[in-house]
mmCIF file of C-alpha atoms and ligand atoms in Angstrom:
data_model
loop_
_atom_site.group_PDB
_atom_site.id
_atom_site.type_symbol
_atom_site.label_atom_id
_atom_site.label_comp_id
_atom_site.label_asym_id
_atom_site.label_seq_id
_atom_site.Cartn_x
_atom_site.Cartn_y
_atom_site.Cartn_z
ATOM 1 C CA MET A 1 79.966 186.224 82.071
ATOM 2 C CA THR A 2 83.106 184.278 81.284
ATOM 3 C CA THR A 3 86.094 186.558 80.820
ATOM 4 C CA LEU A 4 89.196 185.705 78.849
ATOM 5 C CA HIS A 5 91.028 185.524 82.158
ATOM 6 C CA ASP A 6 88.824 182.612 83.301
ATOM 7 C CA VAL A 7 89.637 180.409 80.339
ATOM 8 C CA MET A 8 93.331 181.218 79.923
ATOM 9 C CA PRO A 9 95.945 179.388 81.989
ATOM 10 C CA THR A 10 97.373 181.787 84.587
ATOM 11 C CA SER A 11 100.787 181.823 82.944
ATOM 12 C CA ALA A 12 101.135 180.487 79.412
ATOM 13 C CA PRO A 13 104.621 179.066 78.810
ATOM 14 C CA THR A 14 106.964 181.042 76.566
ATOM 15 C CA PRO A 15 106.975 179.532 73.049
ATOM 16 C CA ARG A 16 110.351 177.882 72.410
ATOM 17 C CA HIS A 17 112.155 177.627 69.091
ATOM 18 C CA ALA A 18 114.533 174.885 68.002
ATOM 19 C CA THR A 19 117.590 175.600 65.870
ATOM 20 C CA THR A 20 119.465 172.907 63.968
ATOM 21 C CA ARG A 21 122.637 171.810 65.714
ATOM 22 C CA ARG A 22 125.831 169.967 64.875
ATOM 23 C CA TYR A 23 127.223 167.498 67.396
ATOM 24 C CA ALA A 24 130.171 165.126 67.634
ATOM 25 C CA MET A 25 129.924 161.787 69.427
ATOM 26 C CA THR A 26 132.285 158.887 70.117
ATOM 27 C CA GLU A 27 130.917 155.328 70.194
ATOM 28 C CA PRO A 28 131.532 153.575 73.552
ATOM 29 C CA ARG A 29 133.159 150.576 71.865
ATOM 30 C CA TYR A 30 135.900 150.470 74.529
ATOM 31 C CA PHE A 31 133.799 151.795 77.414
ATOM 32 C CA ALA A 32 134.581 150.314 80.844
ATOM 33 C CA VAL A 33 134.983 151.471 84.441
ATOM 34 C CA GLU A 34 138.649 150.567 84.898
ATOM 35 C CA TYR A 35 139.547 153.379 87.303
ATOM 36 C CA ALA A 36 137.589 155.739 89.568
ATOM 37 C CA ILE A 37 138.186 159.471 89.095
ATOM 38 C CA ASN A 38 134.753 160.683 90.199
ATOM 39 C CA PRO A 39 132.318 159.478 92.905
ATOM 40 C CA TRP A 40 129.982 157.841 90.355
ATOM 41 C CA MET A 41 132.648 155.373 89.235
ATOM 42 C CA ASP A 42 132.982 152.054 91.068
ATOM 43 C CA THR A 43 135.394 149.604 89.467
ATOM 44 C CA SER A 44 133.558 146.649 91.076
ATOM 45 C CA THR A 45 130.303 147.427 89.210
ATOM 46 C CA PRO A 46 129.993 145.324 86.060
ATOM 47 C CA VAL A 47 129.495 147.219 82.799
ATOM 48 C CA ASP A 48 127.645 145.744 79.831
ATOM 49 C CA PRO A 49 129.547 147.164 76.830
ATOM 50 C CA GLN A 50 126.912 146.114 74.288
ATOM 51 C CA ARG A 51 124.182 147.792 76.347
ATOM 52 C CA ALA A 52 126.317 150.949 76.506
ATOM 53 C CA VAL A 53 126.643 150.924 72.706
ATOM 54 C CA ASP A 54 122.892 150.340 72.259
ATOM 55 C CA GLN A 55 121.959 153.195 74.627
ATOM 56 C CA TRP A 56 124.478 155.510 72.954
ATOM 57 C CA GLU A 57 123.068 154.556 69.532
ATOM 58 C CA SER A 58 119.555 155.492 70.623
ATOM 59 C CA LEU A 59 120.870 158.884 71.776
ATOM 60 C CA ARG A 60 122.479 159.397 68.361
ATOM 61 C CA ARG A 61 119.212 158.413 66.641
ATOM 62 C CA THR A 62 117.299 160.871 68.829
ATOM 63 C CA TYR A 63 119.486 163.733 67.565
ATOM 64 C CA LEU A 64 119.144 162.597 63.948
ATOM 65 C CA ASP A 65 115.359 162.300 64.286
ATOM 66 C CA LEU A 66 115.297 165.907 65.561
ATOM 67 C CA GLY A 67 117.078 166.964 62.359
ATOM 68 C CA HIS A 68 120.518 167.557 63.867
ATOM 69 C CA THR A 69 123.857 166.460 62.412
ATOM 70 C CA VAL A 70 126.074 164.024 64.292
ATOM 71 C CA ASP A 71 129.747 163.673 63.359
ATOM 72 C CA LEU A 72 131.544 160.600 64.651
ATOM 73 C CA VAL A 73 134.931 160.575 66.345
ATOM 74 C CA ALA A 74 136.774 157.240 66.118
ATOM 75 C CA PRO A 75 137.074 155.591 69.551
ATOM 76 C CA ARG A 76 140.507 154.350 70.594
ATOM 77 C CA PRO A 77 141.222 151.194 72.574
ATOM 78 C CA GLY A 78 142.614 151.829 76.053
ATOM 79 C CA LEU A 79 140.611 155.062 76.451
ATOM 80 C CA PRO A 80 137.415 153.847 78.166
ATOM 81 C CA ASP A 81 136.133 157.379 78.936
ATOM 82 C CA MET A 82 136.451 158.620 75.360
ATOM 83 C CA VAL A 83 132.682 158.225 74.953
ATOM 84 C CA TYR A 84 132.356 161.452 76.993
ATOM 85 C CA ALA A 85 133.019 163.586 73.920
ATOM 86 C CA ALA A 86 132.034 166.833 75.645
ATOM 87 C CA ASN A 87 135.385 166.713 77.409
ATOM 88 C CA GLY A 88 137.362 166.655 74.148
ATOM 89 C CA GLY A 89 137.441 170.454 73.946
ATOM 90 C CA ILE A 90 135.272 173.338 72.830
ATOM 91 C CA VAL A 91 134.607 174.250 69.243
ATOM 92 C CA VAL A 92 133.402 177.736 68.287
ATOM 93 C CA GLY A 93 133.367 178.522 64.595
ATOM 94 C CA ASP A 94 136.724 177.555 63.087
ATOM 95 C CA THR A 95 138.492 177.481 66.443
ATOM 96 C CA ALA A 96 138.893 174.403 68.592
ATOM 97 C CA VAL A 97 140.285 174.667 72.100
ATOM 98 C CA VAL A 98 141.760 171.229 72.765
ATOM 99 C CA ALA A 99 141.210 169.695 76.202
ATOM 100 C CA ARG A 100 143.984 169.310 78.765
ATOM 101 C CA PHE A 101 142.826 166.606 81.171
ATOM 102 C CA ALA A 102 143.259 166.650 84.952
ATOM 103 C CA TYR A 103 143.887 162.884 85.308
ATOM 104 C CA PRO A 104 146.609 160.912 83.504
ATOM 105 C CA GLN A 105 144.127 158.143 82.614
ATOM 106 C CA ARG A 106 142.303 160.522 80.275
ATOM 107 C CA ALA A 107 145.264 162.624 79.088
ATOM 108 C CA PRO A 108 145.767 160.759 75.765
ATOM 109 C CA GLU A 109 142.186 161.568 74.751
ATOM 110 C CA ALA A 110 143.358 165.133 74.100
ATOM 111 C CA ASP A 111 145.461 163.937 71.138
ATOM 112 C CA ALA A 112 142.638 161.763 69.823
ATOM 113 C CA TYR A 113 140.231 164.721 69.833
ATOM 114 C CA ALA A 114 142.887 167.118 68.501
ATOM 115 C CA ASP A 115 143.514 164.773 65.542
ATOM 116 C CA TRP A 116 139.806 164.712 64.795
ATOM 117 C CA MET A 117 139.536 168.527 65.059
ATOM 118 C CA ALA A 118 142.573 169.043 62.817
ATOM 119 C CA GLY A 119 141.043 166.599 60.313
ATOM 120 C CA ARG A 120 137.973 168.842 60.137
ATOM 121 C CA GLY A 121 140.180 171.796 59.256
ATOM 122 C CA LEU A 122 139.715 173.584 62.575
ATOM 123 C CA THR A 123 142.406 175.880 63.975
ATOM 124 C CA LEU A 124 143.641 174.315 67.199
ATOM 125 C CA ALA A 125 144.353 176.260 70.373
ATOM 126 C CA HIS A 126 145.825 174.847 73.586
ATOM 127 C CA THR A 127 145.718 175.992 77.195
ATOM 128 C CA ALA A 128 148.591 175.790 79.682
ATOM 129 C CA HIS A 129 146.111 174.977 82.468
ATOM 130 C CA VAL A 130 143.701 172.075 82.791
ATOM 131 C CA ASN A 131 140.498 172.467 80.782
ATOM 132 C CA GLU A 132 138.039 169.613 80.313
ATOM 133 C CA GLY A 133 136.218 171.132 77.368
ATOM 134 C CA GLN A 134 132.457 171.385 77.385
ATOM 135 C CA GLY A 135 132.308 169.438 80.616
ATOM 136 C CA ASP A 136 133.170 172.738 82.314
ATOM 137 C CA LEU A 137 132.780 175.354 79.560
ATOM 138 C CA LEU A 138 129.236 176.093 78.481
ATOM 139 C CA ILE A 139 128.297 178.705 75.908
ATOM 140 C CA VAL A 140 125.124 180.678 76.665
ATOM 141 C CA GLY A 141 124.326 183.348 74.105
ATOM 142 C CA SER A 142 127.397 185.559 73.758
ATOM 143 C CA MET A 143 129.037 184.505 77.029
ATOM 144 C CA MET A 144 130.608 181.410 78.448
ATOM 145 C CA LEU A 145 129.907 179.897 81.864
ATOM 146 C CA ALA A 146 132.977 178.135 83.206
ATOM 147 C CA GLY A 147 133.240 175.707 86.116
ATOM 148 C CA TRP A 148 136.303 175.134 88.293
ATOM 149 C CA GLY A 149 137.123 173.381 91.541
ATOM 150 C CA PHE A 150 137.487 169.721 90.518
ATOM 151 C CA ARG A 151 138.794 169.542 86.942
ATOM 152 C CA THR A 152 139.183 172.715 84.841
ATOM 153 C CA GLU A 153 141.534 175.198 86.511
ATOM 154 C CA ARG A 154 140.375 178.734 87.204
ATOM 155 C CA GLU A 155 143.388 180.081 85.268
ATOM 156 C CA ALA A 156 142.253 178.248 82.122
ATOM 157 C CA HIS A 157 139.115 180.425 82.059
ATOM 158 C CA ASP A 158 141.211 183.510 81.280
ATOM 159 C CA GLU A 159 143.118 181.634 78.611
ATOM 160 C CA ILE A 160 139.867 180.552 76.971
ATOM 161 C CA ALA A 161 138.362 184.048 77.199
ATOM 162 C CA ALA A 162 141.433 185.335 75.325
ATOM 163 C CA ILE A 163 141.264 182.572 72.688
ATOM 164 C CA THR A 164 137.538 182.826 71.992
ATOM 165 C CA GLY A 165 137.043 186.544 72.656
ATOM 166 C CA ARG A 166 134.005 185.726 74.798
ATOM 167 C CA PRO A 167 133.385 187.000 78.306
ATOM 168 C CA VAL A 168 133.728 184.118 80.746
ATOM 169 C CA VAL A 169 131.814 183.858 84.015
ATOM 170 C CA SER A 170 133.695 181.618 86.481
ATOM 171 C CA LEU A 171 131.624 179.446 88.807
ATOM 172 C CA GLU A 172 133.177 177.381 91.576
ATOM 173 C CA LEU A 173 131.884 173.828 92.064
ATOM 174 C CA VAL A 174 131.818 172.499 95.624
ATOM 175 C CA ASP A 175 130.209 169.019 95.592
ATOM 176 C CA PRO A 176 132.392 166.159 94.219
ATOM 177 C CA ARG A 177 129.372 164.390 92.683
ATOM 178 C CA PHE A 178 128.934 167.480 90.513
ATOM 179 C CA TYR A 179 132.554 167.667 89.407
ATOM 180 C CA HIS A 180 131.949 169.142 85.951
ATOM 181 C CA LEU A 181 129.766 172.196 85.318
ATOM 182 C CA ASP A 182 127.589 170.187 82.909
ATOM 183 C CA THR A 183 126.511 167.921 85.790
ATOM 184 C CA ALA A 184 125.171 170.910 87.773
ATOM 185 C CA LEU A 185 123.972 173.391 85.147
ATOM 186 C CA ALA A 186 122.117 172.990 81.864
ATOM 187 C CA VAL A 187 121.959 175.521 79.031
ATOM 188 C CA LEU A 188 118.453 175.438 77.552
ATOM 189 C CA ASP A 189 118.664 178.366 75.124
ATOM 190 C CA ASP A 190 120.618 181.613 74.688
ATOM 191 C CA THR A 191 119.055 183.167 77.806
ATOM 192 C CA THR A 192 117.716 180.244 79.844
ATOM 193 C CA ILE A 193 119.505 177.835 82.141
ATOM 194 C CA ALA A 194 118.637 175.281 84.813
ATOM 195 C CA TYR A 195 120.918 174.475 87.759
ATOM 196 C CA TYR A 196 121.315 172.666 91.052
ATOM 197 C CA PRO A 197 122.024 175.370 93.662
ATOM 198 C CA PRO A 198 123.828 173.154 96.249
ATOM 199 C CA ALA A 199 126.588 172.414 93.719
ATOM 200 C CA PHE A 200 127.712 176.084 93.849
ATOM 201 C CA THR A 201 129.038 178.570 96.406
ATOM 202 C CA ASP A 202 126.862 181.403 97.737
ATOM 203 C CA ALA A 203 128.718 183.783 95.424
ATOM 204 C CA GLY A 204 128.094 181.501 92.445
ATOM 205 C CA ARG A 205 124.391 181.180 93.199
ATOM 206 C CA THR A 206 124.106 184.971 93.496
ATOM 207 C CA ARG A 207 125.885 185.466 90.175
ATOM 208 C CA ILE A 208 123.667 182.885 88.428
ATOM 209 C CA ALA A 209 120.502 184.506 89.804
ATOM 210 C CA GLU A 210 121.674 187.953 88.599
ATOM 211 C CA LEU A 211 122.468 186.711 85.097
ATOM 212 C CA PHE A 212 119.447 184.406 84.759
ATOM 213 C CA PRO A 213 116.499 185.618 86.829
ATOM 214 C CA ASP A 214 114.303 182.925 85.213
ATOM 215 C CA ALA A 215 116.727 180.069 85.928
ATOM 216 C CA ILE A 216 115.038 176.755 86.716
ATOM 217 C CA GLU A 217 116.198 175.345 90.058
ATOM 218 C CA VAL A 218 116.382 171.578 89.977
ATOM 219 C CA ALA A 219 115.642 169.391 93.035
ATOM 220 C CA ASP A 220 117.989 166.859 94.688
ATOM 221 C CA ALA A 221 116.308 163.771 93.199
ATOM 222 C CA ASP A 222 116.736 165.011 89.621
ATOM 223 C CA ALA A 223 120.284 166.304 90.124
ATOM 224 C CA HIS A 224 121.328 162.951 91.633
ATOM 225 C CA VAL A 225 120.404 161.033 88.467
ATOM 226 C CA LEU A 226 122.496 163.573 86.488
ATOM 227 C CA GLY A 227 119.234 165.112 85.301
ATOM 228 C CA LEU A 228 120.984 168.371 84.388
ATOM 229 C CA ASN A 229 123.293 166.611 81.954
ATOM 230 C CA VAL A 230 121.076 167.505 78.989
ATOM 231 C CA VAL A 231 121.356 168.731 75.410
ATOM 232 C CA SER A 232 118.844 171.349 74.273
ATOM 233 C CA ASP A 233 118.258 172.706 70.774
ATOM 234 C CA GLY A 234 116.243 175.587 72.215
ATOM 235 C CA ARG A 235 113.012 173.609 72.300
ATOM 236 C CA HIS A 236 113.673 169.855 72.601
ATOM 237 C CA VAL A 237 115.644 168.902 75.687
ATOM 238 C CA VAL A 238 117.251 165.463 75.388
ATOM 239 C CA MET A 239 117.735 164.326 78.965
ATOM 240 C CA PRO A 240 118.139 161.381 81.339
ATOM 241 C CA ALA A 241 114.708 159.704 81.522
ATOM 242 C CA ALA A 242 114.921 159.268 85.308
ATOM 243 C CA ALA A 243 114.827 163.047 85.930
ATOM 244 C CA THR A 244 111.026 163.168 85.873
ATOM 245 C CA GLY A 245 110.655 166.197 88.151
ATOM 246 C CA PHE A 246 112.947 168.265 85.954
ATOM 247 C CA ALA A 247 111.076 167.025 82.865
ATOM 248 C CA ALA A 248 107.854 168.414 84.361
ATOM 249 C CA GLN A 249 109.551 171.768 85.084
ATOM 250 C CA LEU A 250 110.812 171.907 81.492
ATOM 251 C CA HIS A 251 107.370 171.131 80.148
ATOM 252 C CA ASP A 252 105.853 173.920 82.273
ATOM 253 C CA ALA A 253 108.464 176.323 80.891
ATOM 254 C CA GLY A 254 107.452 175.502 77.307
ATOM 255 C CA PHE A 255 110.253 173.057 76.444
ATOM 256 C CA GLU A 256 109.760 169.515 75.130
ATOM 257 C CA PRO A 257 111.650 167.048 77.320
ATOM 258 C CA ILE A 258 112.778 163.859 75.570
ATOM 259 C CA GLY A 259 113.947 161.192 78.021
ATOM 260 C CA VAL A 260 116.638 158.694 77.040
ATOM 261 C CA ASP A 261 118.092 155.789 79.019
ATOM 262 C CA LEU A 262 121.865 156.081 79.425
ATOM 263 C CA THR A 263 122.121 154.138 82.703
ATOM 264 C CA GLU A 264 125.131 152.135 81.498
ATOM 265 C CA LEU A 265 127.085 155.325 80.818
ATOM 266 C CA LEU A 266 126.009 156.770 84.180
ATOM 267 C CA LYS A 267 128.362 154.183 85.714
ATOM 268 C CA GLY A 268 131.230 156.292 84.402
ATOM 269 C CA GLY A 269 129.705 159.472 85.819
ATOM 270 C CA GLY A 270 128.226 160.852 82.628
ATOM 271 C CA SER A 271 124.994 161.125 80.689
ATOM 272 C CA VAL A 272 123.496 162.864 77.657
ATOM 273 C CA LYS A 273 125.572 166.070 77.620
ATOM 274 C CA CYS A 274 128.818 164.300 78.515
ATOM 275 C CA CYS A 275 128.404 162.087 75.438
ATOM 276 C CA THR A 276 127.862 165.106 73.163
ATOM 277 C CA LEU A 277 130.314 167.734 71.947
ATOM 278 C CA GLU A 278 128.380 170.592 70.388
ATOM 279 C CA LEU A 279 130.118 172.266 67.461
ATOM 280 C CA HIS A 280 129.025 175.879 67.889
ATOM 281 C CA PRO A 281 128.708 178.004 64.733
HETATM 282 N N1 LIG B 1 134.495 159.210 83.757
HETATM 283 C C1 LIG B 1 134.574 160.526 83.198
HETATM 284 C C2 LIG B 1 135.419 161.420 84.065
HETATM 285 O O1 LIG B 1 135.334 161.306 85.257
HETATM 286 C C3 LIG B 1 133.202 161.088 83.015
HETATM 287 C C4 LIG B 1 133.186 162.392 82.288
HETATM 288 C C5 LIG B 1 131.824 162.990 82.176
HETATM 289 N N2 LIG B 1 131.803 164.079 81.291
HETATM 290 C C6 LIG B 1 131.176 165.256 81.497
HETATM 291 N N3 LIG B 1 131.157 166.113 80.520
HETATM 292 N N4 LIG B 1 130.665 165.556 82.661
HETATM 293 O O2 LIG B 1 136.174 162.244 83.597
#
């Protein structure tokens, strides 16, 4: 006799639910690799600006097709990294914490993003220490995971906890290729994350495992194409197309991976998440 157990998959994936999101993006009209402030950047590699714009446009269309809203920030000449909107700050409700950049080449982007935030009627807050916005500060449910070690300073985490009223969990980054938290850890929904263990200290890995016992551990090959630099709406995970192993893991966990090609923007050391500032309700 055939039992139910024989016909059911051994572990059915958890059903996942999408919620509508609001994002901000900045067109890479002035994108270039004019300086090298992370190991992905090589100023001798040619960049095709039109290809960068086309790839960015298909990312924007992907969000719109999923029913999300995309606000546009005006790009400014002379700021080639402004396309990485995630670094512009963090927005939670009516409060915007404006970025304070580690490198002088990107410092003027803080004003550009602050002007845009003020124009939306948000209340601006500033930190005394370096904070590179959602590159290092990721909201998961009611808490915030915060990276430090390469860009955002550890002291900024306390400032941001005070501003937002959210508990902040500090995680030290140790591999220069994974210089922002959003290159090493992906938030998939309010209780689920994926991460690349070698990018963290032993203490960080222990903390992550305690907080997220179901965390997806991503392999070297996927991490090294910035596969963790994704944007999830709780169900659909927009991600670098080359991270095929991670896509399979997501599928097995009940998510819907949607691969996009952002290879031109990878030359600056960023991908899907870096190009996307989520405006949290
Ligand atoms: N070239 C930029 C930098 O090094 C890339 C930023 C990527 N953004 C991110 N959220 N990881 O600052």
